[in-house]
CSV table of C-alpha atoms in Angstrom, one decimal:
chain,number,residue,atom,x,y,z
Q,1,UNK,CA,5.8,23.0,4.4
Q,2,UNK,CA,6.3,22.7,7.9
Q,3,UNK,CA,2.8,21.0,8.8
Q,4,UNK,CA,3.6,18.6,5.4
Q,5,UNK,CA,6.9,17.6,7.6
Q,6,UNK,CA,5.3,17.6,10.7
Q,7,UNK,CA,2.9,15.1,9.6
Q,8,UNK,CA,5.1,13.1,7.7
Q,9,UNK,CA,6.8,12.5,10.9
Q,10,UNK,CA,4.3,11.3,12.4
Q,11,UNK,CA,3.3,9.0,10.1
Q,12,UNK,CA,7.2,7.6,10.0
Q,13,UNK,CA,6.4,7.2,13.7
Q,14,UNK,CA,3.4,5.4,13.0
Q,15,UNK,CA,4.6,2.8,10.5
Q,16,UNK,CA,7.8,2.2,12.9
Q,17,UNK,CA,5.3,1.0,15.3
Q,18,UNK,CA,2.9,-0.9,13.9
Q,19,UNK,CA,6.0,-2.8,11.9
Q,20,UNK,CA,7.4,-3.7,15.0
Q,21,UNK,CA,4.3,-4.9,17.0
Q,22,UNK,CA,2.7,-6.6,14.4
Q,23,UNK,CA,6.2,-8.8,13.9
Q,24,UNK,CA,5.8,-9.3,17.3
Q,25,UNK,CA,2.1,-10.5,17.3
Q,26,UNK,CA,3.0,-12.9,13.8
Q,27,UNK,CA,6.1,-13.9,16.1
Q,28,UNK,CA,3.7,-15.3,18.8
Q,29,UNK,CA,0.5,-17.3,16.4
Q,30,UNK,CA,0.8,-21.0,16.8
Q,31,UNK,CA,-1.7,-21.9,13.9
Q,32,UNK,CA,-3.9,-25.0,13.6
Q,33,UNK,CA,-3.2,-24.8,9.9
Q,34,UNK,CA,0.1,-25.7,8.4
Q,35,UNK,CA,-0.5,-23.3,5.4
Q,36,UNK,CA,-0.4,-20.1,7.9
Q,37,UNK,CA,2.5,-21.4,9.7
Q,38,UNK,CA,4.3,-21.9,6.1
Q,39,UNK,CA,3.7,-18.5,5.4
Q,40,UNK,CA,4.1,-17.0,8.7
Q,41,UNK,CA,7.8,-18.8,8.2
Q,42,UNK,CA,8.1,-17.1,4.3
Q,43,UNK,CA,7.1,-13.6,6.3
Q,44,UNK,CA,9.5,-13.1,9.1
Q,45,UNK,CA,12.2,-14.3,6.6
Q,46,UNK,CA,11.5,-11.3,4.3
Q,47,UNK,CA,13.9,-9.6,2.8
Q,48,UNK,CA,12.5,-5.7,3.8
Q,49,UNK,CA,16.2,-4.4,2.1
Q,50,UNK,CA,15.4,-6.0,-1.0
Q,51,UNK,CA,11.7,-5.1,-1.1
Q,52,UNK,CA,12.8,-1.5,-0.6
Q,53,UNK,CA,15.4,-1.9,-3.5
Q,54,UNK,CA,12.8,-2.8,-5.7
Q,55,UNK,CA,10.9,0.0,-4.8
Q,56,UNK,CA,13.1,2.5,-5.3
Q,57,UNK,CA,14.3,1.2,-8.5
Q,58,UNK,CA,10.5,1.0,-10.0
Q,59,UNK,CA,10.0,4.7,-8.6
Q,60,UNK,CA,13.1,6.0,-10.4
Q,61,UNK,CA,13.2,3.7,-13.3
Q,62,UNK,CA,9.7,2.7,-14.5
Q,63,UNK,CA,7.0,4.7,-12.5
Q,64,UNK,CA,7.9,8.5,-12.9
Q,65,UNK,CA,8.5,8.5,-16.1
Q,66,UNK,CA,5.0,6.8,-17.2
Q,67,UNK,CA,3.2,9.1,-14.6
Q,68,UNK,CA,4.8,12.5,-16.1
Q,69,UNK,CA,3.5,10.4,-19.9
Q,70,UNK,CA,0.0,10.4,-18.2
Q,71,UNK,CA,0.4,13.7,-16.9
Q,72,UNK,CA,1.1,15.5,-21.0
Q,73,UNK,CA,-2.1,13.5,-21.8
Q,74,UNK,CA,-4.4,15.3,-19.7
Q,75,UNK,CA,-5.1,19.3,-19.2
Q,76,UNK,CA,-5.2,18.8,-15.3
Q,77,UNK,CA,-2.8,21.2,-13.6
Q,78,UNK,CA,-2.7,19.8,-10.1
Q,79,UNK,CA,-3.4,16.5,-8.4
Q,80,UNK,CA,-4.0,15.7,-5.0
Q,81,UNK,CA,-3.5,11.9,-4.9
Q,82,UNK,CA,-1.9,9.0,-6.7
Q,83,UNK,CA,-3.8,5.9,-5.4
Q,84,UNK,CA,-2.9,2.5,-5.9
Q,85,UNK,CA,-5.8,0.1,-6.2
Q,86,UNK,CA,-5.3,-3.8,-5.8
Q,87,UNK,CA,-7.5,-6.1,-6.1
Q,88,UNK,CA,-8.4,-8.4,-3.3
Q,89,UNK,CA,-5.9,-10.2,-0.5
Q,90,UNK,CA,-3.4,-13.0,-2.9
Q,91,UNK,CA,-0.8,-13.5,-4.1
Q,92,UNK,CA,-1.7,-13.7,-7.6
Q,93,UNK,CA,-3.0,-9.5,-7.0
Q,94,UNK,CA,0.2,-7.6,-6.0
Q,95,UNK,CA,0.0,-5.0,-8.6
Q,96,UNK,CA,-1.5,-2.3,-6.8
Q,97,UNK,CA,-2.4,0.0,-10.2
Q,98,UNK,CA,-1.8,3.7,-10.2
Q,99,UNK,CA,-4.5,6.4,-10.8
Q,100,UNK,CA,-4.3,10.0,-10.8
Q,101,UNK,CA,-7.1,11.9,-8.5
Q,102,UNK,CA,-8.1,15.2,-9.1
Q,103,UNK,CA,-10.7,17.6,-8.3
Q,104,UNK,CA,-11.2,16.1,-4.5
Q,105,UNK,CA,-14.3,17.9,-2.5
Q,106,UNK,CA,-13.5,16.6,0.4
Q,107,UNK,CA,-9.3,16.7,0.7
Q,108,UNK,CA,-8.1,17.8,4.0
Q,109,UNK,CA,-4.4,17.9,4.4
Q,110,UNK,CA,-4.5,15.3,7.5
Q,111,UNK,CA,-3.5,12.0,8.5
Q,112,UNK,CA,-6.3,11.2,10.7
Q,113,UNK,CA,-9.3,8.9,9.5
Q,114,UNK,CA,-12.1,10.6,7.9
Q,115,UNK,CA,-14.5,10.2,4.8
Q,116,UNK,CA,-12.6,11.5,2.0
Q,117,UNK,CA,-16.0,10.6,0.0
Q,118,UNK,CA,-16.4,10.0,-3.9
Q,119,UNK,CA,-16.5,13.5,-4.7
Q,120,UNK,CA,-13.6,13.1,-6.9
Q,121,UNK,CA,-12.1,12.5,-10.2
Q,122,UNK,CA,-9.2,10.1,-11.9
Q,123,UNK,CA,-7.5,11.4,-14.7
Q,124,UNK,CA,-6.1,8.3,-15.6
Q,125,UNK,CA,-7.1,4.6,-14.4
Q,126,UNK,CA,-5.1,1.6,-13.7
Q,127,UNK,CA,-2.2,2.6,-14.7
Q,128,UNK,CA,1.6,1.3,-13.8
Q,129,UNK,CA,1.7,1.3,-10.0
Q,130,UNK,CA,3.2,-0.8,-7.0
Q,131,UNK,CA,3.9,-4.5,-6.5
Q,132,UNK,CA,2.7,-4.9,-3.3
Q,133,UNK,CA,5.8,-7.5,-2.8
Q,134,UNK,CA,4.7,-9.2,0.9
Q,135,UNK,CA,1.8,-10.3,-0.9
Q,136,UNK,CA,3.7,-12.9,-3.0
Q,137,UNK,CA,4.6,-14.9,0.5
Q,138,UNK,CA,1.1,-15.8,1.1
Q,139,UNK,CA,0.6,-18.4,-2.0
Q,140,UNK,CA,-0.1,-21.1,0.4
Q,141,UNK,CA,-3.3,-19.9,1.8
Q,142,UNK,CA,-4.8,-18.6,-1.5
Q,143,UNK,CA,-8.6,-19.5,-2.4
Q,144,UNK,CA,-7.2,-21.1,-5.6
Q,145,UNK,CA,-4.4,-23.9,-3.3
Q,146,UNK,CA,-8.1,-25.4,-1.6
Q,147,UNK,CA,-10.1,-27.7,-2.8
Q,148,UNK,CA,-12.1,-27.3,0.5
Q,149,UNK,CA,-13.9,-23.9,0.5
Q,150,UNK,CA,-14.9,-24.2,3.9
Q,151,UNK,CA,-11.5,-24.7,4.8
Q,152,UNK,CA,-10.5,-21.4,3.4
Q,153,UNK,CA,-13.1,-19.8,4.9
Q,154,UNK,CA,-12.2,-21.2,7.9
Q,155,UNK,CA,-9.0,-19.6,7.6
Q,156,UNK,CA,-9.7,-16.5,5.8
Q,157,UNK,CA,-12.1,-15.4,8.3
Q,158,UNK,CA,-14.5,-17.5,10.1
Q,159,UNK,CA,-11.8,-18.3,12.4
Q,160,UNK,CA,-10.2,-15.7,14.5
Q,161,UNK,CA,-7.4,-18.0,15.5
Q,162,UNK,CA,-6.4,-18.7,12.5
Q,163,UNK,CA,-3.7,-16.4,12.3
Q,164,UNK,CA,-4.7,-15.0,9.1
Q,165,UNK,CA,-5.3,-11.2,10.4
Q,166,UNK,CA,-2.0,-11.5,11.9
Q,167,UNK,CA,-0.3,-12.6,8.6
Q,168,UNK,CA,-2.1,-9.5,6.8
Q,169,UNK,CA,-1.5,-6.9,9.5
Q,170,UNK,CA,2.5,-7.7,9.5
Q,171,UNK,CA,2.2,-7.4,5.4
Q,172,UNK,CA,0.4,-3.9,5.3
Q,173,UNK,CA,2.8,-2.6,8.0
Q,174,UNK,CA,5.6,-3.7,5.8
Q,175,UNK,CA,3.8,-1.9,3.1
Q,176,UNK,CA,3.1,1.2,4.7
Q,177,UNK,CA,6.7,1.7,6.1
Q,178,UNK,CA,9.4,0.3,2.9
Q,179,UNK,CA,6.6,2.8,0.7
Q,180,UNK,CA,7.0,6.0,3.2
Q,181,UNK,CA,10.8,5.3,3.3
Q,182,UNK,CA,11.0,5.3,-0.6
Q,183,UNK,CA,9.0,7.8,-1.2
Q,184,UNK,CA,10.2,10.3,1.1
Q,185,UNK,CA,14.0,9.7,-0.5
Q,186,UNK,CA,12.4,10.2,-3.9
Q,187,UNK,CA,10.3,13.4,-2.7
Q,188,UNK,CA,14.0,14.5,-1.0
Q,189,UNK,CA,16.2,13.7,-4.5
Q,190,UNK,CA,13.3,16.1,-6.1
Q,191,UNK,CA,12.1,13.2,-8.1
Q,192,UNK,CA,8.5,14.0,-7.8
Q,193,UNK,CA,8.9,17.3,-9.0
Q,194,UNK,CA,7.3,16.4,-12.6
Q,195,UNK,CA,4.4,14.6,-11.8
Q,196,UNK,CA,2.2,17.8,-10.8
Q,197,UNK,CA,1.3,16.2,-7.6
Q,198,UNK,CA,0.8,19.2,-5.4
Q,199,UNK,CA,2.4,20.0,-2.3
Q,200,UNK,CA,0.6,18.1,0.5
Q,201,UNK,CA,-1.0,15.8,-2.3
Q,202,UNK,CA,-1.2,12.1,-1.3
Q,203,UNK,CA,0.3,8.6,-1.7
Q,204,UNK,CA,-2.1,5.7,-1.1
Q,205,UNK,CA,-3.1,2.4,-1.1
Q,206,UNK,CA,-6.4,0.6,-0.6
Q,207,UNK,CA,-8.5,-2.7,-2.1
Q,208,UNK,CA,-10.9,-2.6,-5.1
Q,209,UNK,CA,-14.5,-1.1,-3.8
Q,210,UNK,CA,-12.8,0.3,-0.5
Q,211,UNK,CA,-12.7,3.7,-1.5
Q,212,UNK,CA,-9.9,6.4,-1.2
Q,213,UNK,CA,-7.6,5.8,2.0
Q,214,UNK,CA,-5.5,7.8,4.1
Q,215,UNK,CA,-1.7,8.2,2.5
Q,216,UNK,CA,1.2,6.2,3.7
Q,217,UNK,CA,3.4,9.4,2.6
Q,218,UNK,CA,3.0,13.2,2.0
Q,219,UNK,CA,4.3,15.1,-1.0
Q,220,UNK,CA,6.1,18.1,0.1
């Protein structure tokens, strides 16, 4: 237990930081492209209270109870993960669906990047999961609002300048720090207690076809 809260203090640490320097580095873009100043604008006006409100009230009120229904459907007597799996960088893909990971070959109890392979299986797929909420802010520079794909592109990706990576980093620290904090008040209030998550079993996040990340929070 002591290592668990160890490391989930230093992953608190972690998020802190990156939240505040990656508001700082959004603070400073002055983009060429009036849709990533619109949503620049819609991000540092963000309501983090709020999105953490809605977190906690999904955890307590919606998510628990369908993973514990997942849980009686299956004979699996331990996980070690419940990933959430979105699918690509929009607006219109905030759900970030649940699965439940068992059997991992390669689980370390660390927060450090390594391979955690595909050596794994999901007892359930796709199930009710996280709305990724900073997502929703960045309808303005979605592939669907341009006519012009090389535009897009242009924004997306082909140009570093854009201020597109900055947009995204602020969003996944937002992410990564409003989940920890909900989590750990949920973990703390015993609410994960049914879900036969294991002790030092993860929470985390990634895109379709990225494989298994590192977790934003620690089960104790």
């Amino acid at each position: 237990m002591t290592e668990i809260n160890e490391l989930n203090k230093t992953l608190l640490h972690r998020w802190s930081n990156h939240l505040e320097q990656s508001k700082e580095m959004l603070e400073q873009i002055d983009s060429a492209y009036p849709e990533v100043m619109e949503v620049k604008q819609r991000l540092l006006n963000y309501d983090l209270k709020q999105f953490k409100k809605n977190v906690d009230d999904r955890l307590k009120n919606k998510l628990i109870e369908e993973w514990v229904k997942y849980n009686s459907k299956g004979n699996i007597s331990d996980y070690d993960m419940i990933y959430f799996e979105y699918h690509e960088q929009s607006s219109e893909h905030s759900h970030a669906y649940s699965y439940g990971i068992y059997d991992m070959k390669e689980y370390q109890l660390s927060i450090e990047n390594y391979d955690m392979g595909y050596d794994y299986k999901f007892d359930w797929e796709a199930g009710e999961g996280l709305i990724l909420g900073p997502f929703e802010t960045t309808e303005a520079i979605d592939y669907g609002k341009f006519e012009d794909e090389k535009y897009h592109n242009l924004i997306s990706y082909e140009d570093p300048k854009s201020g597109a990576k900055e947009i995204w980093d602020y969003i996944y620290a937002i992410c990564n720090f409003v989940f920890y904090e909900s989590f750990k008040d949920a973990d703390d209030l015993g609410l994960f207690e049914n879900i036969k998550l294991r002790s030092g079993g993860f929470f985390s996040y990634n895109i379709h076809d990225d494989g298994l990340s590192m977790p934003f929070y620690i089960k104790k």
